[in-house]
Short mmCIF file of C-alpha atoms in Angstrom, two decimals:
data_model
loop_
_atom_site.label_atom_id
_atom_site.label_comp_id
_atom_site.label_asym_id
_atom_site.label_seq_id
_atom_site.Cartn_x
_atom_site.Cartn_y
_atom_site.Cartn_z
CA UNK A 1 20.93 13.10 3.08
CA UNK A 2 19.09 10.71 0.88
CA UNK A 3 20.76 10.00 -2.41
CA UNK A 4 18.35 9.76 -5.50
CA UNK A 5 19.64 8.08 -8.76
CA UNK A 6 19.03 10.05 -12.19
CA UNK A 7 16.50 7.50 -13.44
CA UNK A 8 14.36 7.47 -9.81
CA UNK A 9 14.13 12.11 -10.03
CA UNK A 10 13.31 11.00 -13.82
CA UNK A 11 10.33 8.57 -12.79
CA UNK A 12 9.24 10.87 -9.56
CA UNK A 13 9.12 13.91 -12.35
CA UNK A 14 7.67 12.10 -14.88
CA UNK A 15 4.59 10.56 -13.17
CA UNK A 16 4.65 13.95 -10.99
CA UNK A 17 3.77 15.88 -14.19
CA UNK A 18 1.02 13.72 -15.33
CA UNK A 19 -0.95 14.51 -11.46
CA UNK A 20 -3.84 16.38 -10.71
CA UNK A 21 -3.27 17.27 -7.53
CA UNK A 22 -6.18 17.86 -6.70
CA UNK A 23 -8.57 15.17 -8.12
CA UNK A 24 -5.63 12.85 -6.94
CA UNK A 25 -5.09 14.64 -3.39
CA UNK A 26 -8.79 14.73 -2.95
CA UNK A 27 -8.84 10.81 -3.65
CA UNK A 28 -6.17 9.83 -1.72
CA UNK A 29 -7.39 11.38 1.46
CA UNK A 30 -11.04 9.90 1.05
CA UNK A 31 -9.31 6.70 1.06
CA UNK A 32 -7.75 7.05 3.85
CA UNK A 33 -10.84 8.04 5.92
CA UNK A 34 -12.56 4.63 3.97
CA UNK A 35 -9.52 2.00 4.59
CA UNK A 36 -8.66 3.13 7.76
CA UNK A 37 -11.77 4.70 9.59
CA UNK A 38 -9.89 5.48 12.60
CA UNK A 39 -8.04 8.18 10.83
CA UNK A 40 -11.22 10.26 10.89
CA UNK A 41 -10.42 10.83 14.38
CA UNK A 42 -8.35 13.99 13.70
CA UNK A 43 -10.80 15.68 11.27
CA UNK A 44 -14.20 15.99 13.49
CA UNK A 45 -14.70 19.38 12.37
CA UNK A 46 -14.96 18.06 8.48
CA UNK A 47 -19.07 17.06 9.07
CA UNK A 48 -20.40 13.93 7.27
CA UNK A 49 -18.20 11.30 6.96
CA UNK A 50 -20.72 8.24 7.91
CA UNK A 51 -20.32 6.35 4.54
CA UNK A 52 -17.83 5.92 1.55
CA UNK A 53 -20.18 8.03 -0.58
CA UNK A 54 -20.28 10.83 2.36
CA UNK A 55 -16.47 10.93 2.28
CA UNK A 56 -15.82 10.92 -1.18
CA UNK A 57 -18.39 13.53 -2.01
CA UNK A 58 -17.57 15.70 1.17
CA UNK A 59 -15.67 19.01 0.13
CA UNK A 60 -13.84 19.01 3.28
CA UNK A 61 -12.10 16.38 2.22
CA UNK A 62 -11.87 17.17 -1.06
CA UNK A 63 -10.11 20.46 0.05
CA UNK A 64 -7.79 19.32 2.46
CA UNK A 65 -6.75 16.17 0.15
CA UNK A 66 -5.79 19.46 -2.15
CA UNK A 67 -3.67 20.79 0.02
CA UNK A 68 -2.25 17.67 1.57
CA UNK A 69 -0.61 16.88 -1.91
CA UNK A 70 0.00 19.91 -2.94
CA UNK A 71 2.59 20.18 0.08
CA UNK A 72 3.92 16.77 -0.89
CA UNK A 73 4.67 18.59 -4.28
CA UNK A 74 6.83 20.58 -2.36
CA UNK A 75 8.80 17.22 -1.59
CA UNK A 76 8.88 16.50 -5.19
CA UNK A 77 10.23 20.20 -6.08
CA UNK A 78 13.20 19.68 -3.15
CA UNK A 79 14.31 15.94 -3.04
CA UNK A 80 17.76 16.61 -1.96
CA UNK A 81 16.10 18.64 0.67
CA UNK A 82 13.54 16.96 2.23
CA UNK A 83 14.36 17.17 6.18
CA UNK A 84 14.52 20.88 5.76
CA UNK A 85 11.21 21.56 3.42
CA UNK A 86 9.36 19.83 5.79
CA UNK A 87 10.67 20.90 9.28
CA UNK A 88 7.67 23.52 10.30
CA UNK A 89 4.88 20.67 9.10
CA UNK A 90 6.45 18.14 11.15
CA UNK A 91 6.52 20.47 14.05
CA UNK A 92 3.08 21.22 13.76
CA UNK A 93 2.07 17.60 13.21
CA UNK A 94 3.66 17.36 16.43
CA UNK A 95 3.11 19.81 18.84
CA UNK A 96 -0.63 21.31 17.41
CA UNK A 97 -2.32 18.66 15.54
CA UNK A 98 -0.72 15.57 17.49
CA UNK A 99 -0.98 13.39 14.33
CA UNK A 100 0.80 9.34 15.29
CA UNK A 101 3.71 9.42 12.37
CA UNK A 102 2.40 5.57 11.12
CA UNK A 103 -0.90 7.87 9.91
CA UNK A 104 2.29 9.05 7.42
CA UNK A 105 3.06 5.70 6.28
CA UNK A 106 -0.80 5.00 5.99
CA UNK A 107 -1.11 7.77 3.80
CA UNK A 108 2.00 7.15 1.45
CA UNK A 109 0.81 3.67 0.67
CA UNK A 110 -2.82 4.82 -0.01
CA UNK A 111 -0.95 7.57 -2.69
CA UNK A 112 0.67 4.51 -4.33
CA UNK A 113 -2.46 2.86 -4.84
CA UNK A 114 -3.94 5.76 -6.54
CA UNK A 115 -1.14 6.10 -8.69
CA UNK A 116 -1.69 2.86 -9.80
CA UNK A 117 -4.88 2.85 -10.24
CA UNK A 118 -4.81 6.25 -12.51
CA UNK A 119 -1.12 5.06 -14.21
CA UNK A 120 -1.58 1.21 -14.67
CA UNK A 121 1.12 -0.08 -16.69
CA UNK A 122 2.60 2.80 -16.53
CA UNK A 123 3.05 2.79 -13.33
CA UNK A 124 6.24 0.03 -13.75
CA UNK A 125 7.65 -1.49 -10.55
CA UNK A 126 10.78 1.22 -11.04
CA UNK A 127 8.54 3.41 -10.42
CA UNK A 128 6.43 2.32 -7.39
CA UNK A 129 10.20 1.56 -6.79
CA UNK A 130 10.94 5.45 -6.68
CA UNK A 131 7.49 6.21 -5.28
CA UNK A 132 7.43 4.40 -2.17
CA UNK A 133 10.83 5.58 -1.29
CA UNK A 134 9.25 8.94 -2.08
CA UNK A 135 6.87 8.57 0.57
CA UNK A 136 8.99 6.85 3.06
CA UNK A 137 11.36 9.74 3.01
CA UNK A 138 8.52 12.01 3.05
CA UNK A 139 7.15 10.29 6.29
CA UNK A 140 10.37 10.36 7.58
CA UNK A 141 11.02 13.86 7.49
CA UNK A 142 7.60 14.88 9.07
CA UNK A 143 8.04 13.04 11.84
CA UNK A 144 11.76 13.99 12.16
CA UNK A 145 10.71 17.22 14.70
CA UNK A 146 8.01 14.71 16.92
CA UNK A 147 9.25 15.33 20.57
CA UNK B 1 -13.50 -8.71 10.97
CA UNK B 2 -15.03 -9.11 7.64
CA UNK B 3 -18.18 -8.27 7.09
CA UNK B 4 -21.12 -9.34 4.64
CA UNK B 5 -20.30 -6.86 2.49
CA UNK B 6 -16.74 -7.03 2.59
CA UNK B 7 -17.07 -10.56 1.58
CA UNK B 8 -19.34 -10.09 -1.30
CA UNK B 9 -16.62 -7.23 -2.67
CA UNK B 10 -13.60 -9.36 -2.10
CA UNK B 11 -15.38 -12.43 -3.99
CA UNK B 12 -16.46 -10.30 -6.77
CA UNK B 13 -12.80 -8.57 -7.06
CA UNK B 14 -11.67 -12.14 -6.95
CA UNK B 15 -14.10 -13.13 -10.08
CA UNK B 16 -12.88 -10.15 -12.23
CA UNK B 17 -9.31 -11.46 -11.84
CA UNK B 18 -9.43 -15.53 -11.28
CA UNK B 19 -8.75 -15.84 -15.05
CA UNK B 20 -5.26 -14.72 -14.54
CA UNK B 21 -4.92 -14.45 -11.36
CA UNK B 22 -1.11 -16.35 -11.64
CA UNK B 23 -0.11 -13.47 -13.17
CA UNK B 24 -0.99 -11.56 -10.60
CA UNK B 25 0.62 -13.31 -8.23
CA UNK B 26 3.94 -13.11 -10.24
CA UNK B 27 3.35 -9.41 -11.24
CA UNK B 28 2.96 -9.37 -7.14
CA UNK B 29 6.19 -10.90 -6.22
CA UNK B 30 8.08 -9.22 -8.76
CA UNK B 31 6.76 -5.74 -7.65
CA UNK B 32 8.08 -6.72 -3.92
CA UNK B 33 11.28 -7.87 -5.01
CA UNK B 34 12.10 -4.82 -6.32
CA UNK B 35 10.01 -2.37 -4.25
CA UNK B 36 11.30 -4.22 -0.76
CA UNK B 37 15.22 -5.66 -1.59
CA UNK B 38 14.85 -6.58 2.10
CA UNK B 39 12.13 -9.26 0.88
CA UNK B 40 14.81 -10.39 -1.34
CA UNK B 41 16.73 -12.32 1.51
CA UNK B 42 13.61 -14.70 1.97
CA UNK B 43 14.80 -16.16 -1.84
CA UNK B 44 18.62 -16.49 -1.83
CA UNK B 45 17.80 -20.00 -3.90
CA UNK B 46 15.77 -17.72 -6.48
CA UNK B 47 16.20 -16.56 -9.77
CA UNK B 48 14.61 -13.49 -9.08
CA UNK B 49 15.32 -11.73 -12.69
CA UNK B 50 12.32 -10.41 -14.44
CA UNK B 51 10.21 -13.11 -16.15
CA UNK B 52 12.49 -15.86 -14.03
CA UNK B 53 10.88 -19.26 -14.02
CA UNK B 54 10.36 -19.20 -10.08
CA UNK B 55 9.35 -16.80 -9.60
CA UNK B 56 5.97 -17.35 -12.35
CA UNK B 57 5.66 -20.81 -10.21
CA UNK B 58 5.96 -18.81 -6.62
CA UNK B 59 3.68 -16.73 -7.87
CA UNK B 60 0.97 -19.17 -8.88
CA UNK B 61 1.09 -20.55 -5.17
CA UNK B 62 0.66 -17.25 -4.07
CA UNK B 63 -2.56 -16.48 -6.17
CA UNK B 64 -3.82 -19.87 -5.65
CA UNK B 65 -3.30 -19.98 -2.26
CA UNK B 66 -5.10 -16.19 -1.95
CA UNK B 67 -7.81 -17.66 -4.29
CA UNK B 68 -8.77 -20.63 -1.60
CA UNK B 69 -8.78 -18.04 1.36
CA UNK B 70 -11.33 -16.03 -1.03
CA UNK B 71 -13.17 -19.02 -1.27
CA UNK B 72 -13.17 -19.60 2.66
CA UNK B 73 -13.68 -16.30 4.14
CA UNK B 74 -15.72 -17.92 7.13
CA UNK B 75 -13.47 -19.42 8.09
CA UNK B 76 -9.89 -18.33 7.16
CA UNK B 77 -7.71 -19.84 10.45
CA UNK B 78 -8.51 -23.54 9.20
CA UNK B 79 -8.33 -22.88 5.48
CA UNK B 80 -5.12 -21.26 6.06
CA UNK B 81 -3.57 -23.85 9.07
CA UNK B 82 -1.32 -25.57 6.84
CA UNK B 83 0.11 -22.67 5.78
CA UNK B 84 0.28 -20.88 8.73
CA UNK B 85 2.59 -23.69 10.39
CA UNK B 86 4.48 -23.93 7.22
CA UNK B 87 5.49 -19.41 8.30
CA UNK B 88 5.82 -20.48 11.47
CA UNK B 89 7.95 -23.33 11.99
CA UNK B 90 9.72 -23.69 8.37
CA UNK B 91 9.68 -19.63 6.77
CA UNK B 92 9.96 -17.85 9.52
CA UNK B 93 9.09 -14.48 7.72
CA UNK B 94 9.27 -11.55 9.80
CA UNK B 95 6.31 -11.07 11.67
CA UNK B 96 6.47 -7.68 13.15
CA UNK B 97 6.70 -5.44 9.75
CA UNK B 98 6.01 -8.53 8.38
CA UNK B 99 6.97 -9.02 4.75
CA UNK B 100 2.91 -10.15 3.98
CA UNK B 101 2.33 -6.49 4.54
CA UNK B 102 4.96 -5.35 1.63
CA UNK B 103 3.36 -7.95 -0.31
CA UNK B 104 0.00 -6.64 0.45
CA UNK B 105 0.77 -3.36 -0.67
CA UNK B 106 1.71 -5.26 -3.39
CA UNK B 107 -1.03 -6.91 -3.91
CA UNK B 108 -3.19 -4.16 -4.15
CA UNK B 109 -0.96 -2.23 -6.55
CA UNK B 110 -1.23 -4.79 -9.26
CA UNK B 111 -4.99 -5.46 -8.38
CA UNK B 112 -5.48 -1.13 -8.91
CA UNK B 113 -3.27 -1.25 -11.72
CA UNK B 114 -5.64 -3.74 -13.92
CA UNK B 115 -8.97 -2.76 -12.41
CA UNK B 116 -7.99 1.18 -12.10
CA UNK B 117 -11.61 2.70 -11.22
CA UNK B 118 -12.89 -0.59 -10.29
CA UNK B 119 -10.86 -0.73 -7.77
CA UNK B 120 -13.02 1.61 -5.58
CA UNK B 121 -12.23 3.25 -2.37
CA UNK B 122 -14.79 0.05 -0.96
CA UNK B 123 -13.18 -2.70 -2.49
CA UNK B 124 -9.52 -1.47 -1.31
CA UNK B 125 -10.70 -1.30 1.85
CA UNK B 126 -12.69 -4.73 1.64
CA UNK B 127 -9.46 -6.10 -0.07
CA UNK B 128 -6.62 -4.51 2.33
CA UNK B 129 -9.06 -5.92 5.40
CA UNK B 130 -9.08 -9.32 3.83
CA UNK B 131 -5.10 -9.12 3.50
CA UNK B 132 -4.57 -8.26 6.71
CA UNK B 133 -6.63 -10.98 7.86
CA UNK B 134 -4.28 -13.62 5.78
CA UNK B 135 -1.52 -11.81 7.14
CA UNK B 136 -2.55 -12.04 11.17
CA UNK B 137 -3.75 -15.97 10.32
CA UNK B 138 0.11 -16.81 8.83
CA UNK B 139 1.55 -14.89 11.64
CA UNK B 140 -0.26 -16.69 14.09
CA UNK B 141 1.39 -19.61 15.19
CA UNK B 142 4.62 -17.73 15.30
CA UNK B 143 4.90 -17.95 19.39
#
């Protein structure tokens, strides 16, 4: 089980409660499909994403970057039970959408940017701190199931 | 491999920041340091507490060092050939979740935390290409 200290739930909640999830999930994901084009390789049903612009304006993405985070809020809600909250979605990563677990990692640093970018100073190294363990563990536990 | 436009973003991110980019550098490290303790074990000669001396002077050869390959994007593997023996032979950094890539990350987080929206989905990626482009030229005298 991962151990969290009281000040890291404190800066996970705190910065959690200032997110729109979906204006934030929607970015993340578009960056993903910018910084790492290959990554568009497991959404070829989402239609135009041929530029930046295309990808950042398409409300595929915009969607799924929604839902995306709003599942990682689930992580947020649960930390001492991370393994367990995501045990179906790793499964399914696995077996139906056959997602590589480094696209995990990919997207967890992408988050942090975003953070930043939205949080500047505010976004202190304790917290990226917290964060990126966030979304290590987070990684971790969806691709925990992979067989 | 960077392209034209890649270049042009990275140059222009570089020319919003050059004015301070030491701090950067520092603000970098620091953020490593504490994000990475693993990284830590690279400086057991450091004062690594916040604000420490060393690390403001690491950081400065960081930045500058960042700020030359800017200037040299056609031709990073020379600009960088000092350097890159200096990881090879002397630093010995990991190479294979190479510490450059924490420090990217890094990078990038103190870059998005002073230009926030100007730091665009295109200039990340121009930016994280250009990093990993330093980070493949350091690694590559390694064996």
């Amino acid at each position: 089980m991962v151990h969290w200290s009281a000040e890291e739930k404190q800066l996970i909640a705190s910065v959690w409660s200032k997110v729109n999830v979906e204006e934030c999930g929607a970015e993340a994901l578009a960056r993903l499909l910018i910084v790492y084009p290959w990554t568009q390789r497991f959404f070829a049903s989402f239609g135009n994403l041929s530029s930046p612009t295309a990808i950042l304006g398409n409300p595929k993405v915009r969607a799924h970057g929604k839902k995306v985070l709003t599942s990682f809020g689930e992580a947020v809600k649960n930390l001492d039970n991370i393994k367990v909250t995501y045990a179906k979605l790793s499964e399914l990563h696995c077996e139906k959408l056959h997602v590589d677990p480094e696209n995990f990692r990919l997207l967890g640093d992408i988050l942090i940017i975003v953070l930043a970018s939205h949080f500047a100073r505010d976004f202190t190294p304790a917290c990226q701190f917290a964060w990126q363990k966030l979304v290590g563990v987070v990684a971790h536990a969806l691709a925990r199931k992979y067989h | 491999m960077l392209t034209a436009d890649d270049k042009k973003l990275i140059q222009q991110v570089w020319e919003k920041v050059v004015s301070h980019q030491d701090d950067l550098g520092a603000e970098a490290l620091e953020r490593m340091f504490i994000t990475y303790p693993q990284t830590k074990t690279y400086f057991p000669h450091f004062d690594l507490h916040h604000g420490s001396d060393q690390i403001r002077s690491h950081g400065k050869k960081v930045a500058s060092a960042l700020g030359n390959a800017v200037k040299s994007l056609d031709n990073l593997s020379q600009a960088l050939s000092e350097l890159s023996n200096l990881h090879a032979y002397n630093l010995r950094v990991d190479p294979t979740h190479f510490a450059l890539q924490l420090l990217s990350q890094c990078f990038q987080v103190v870059l998005a935390v002073h230009l926030g929206n100007d730091y665009t989905p295109e200039v990340h990626a121009a930016f994280d290409k250009f990093l990993s482009a330093v980070a493949a030229v350091l690694a590559e005298k390694y064996r």
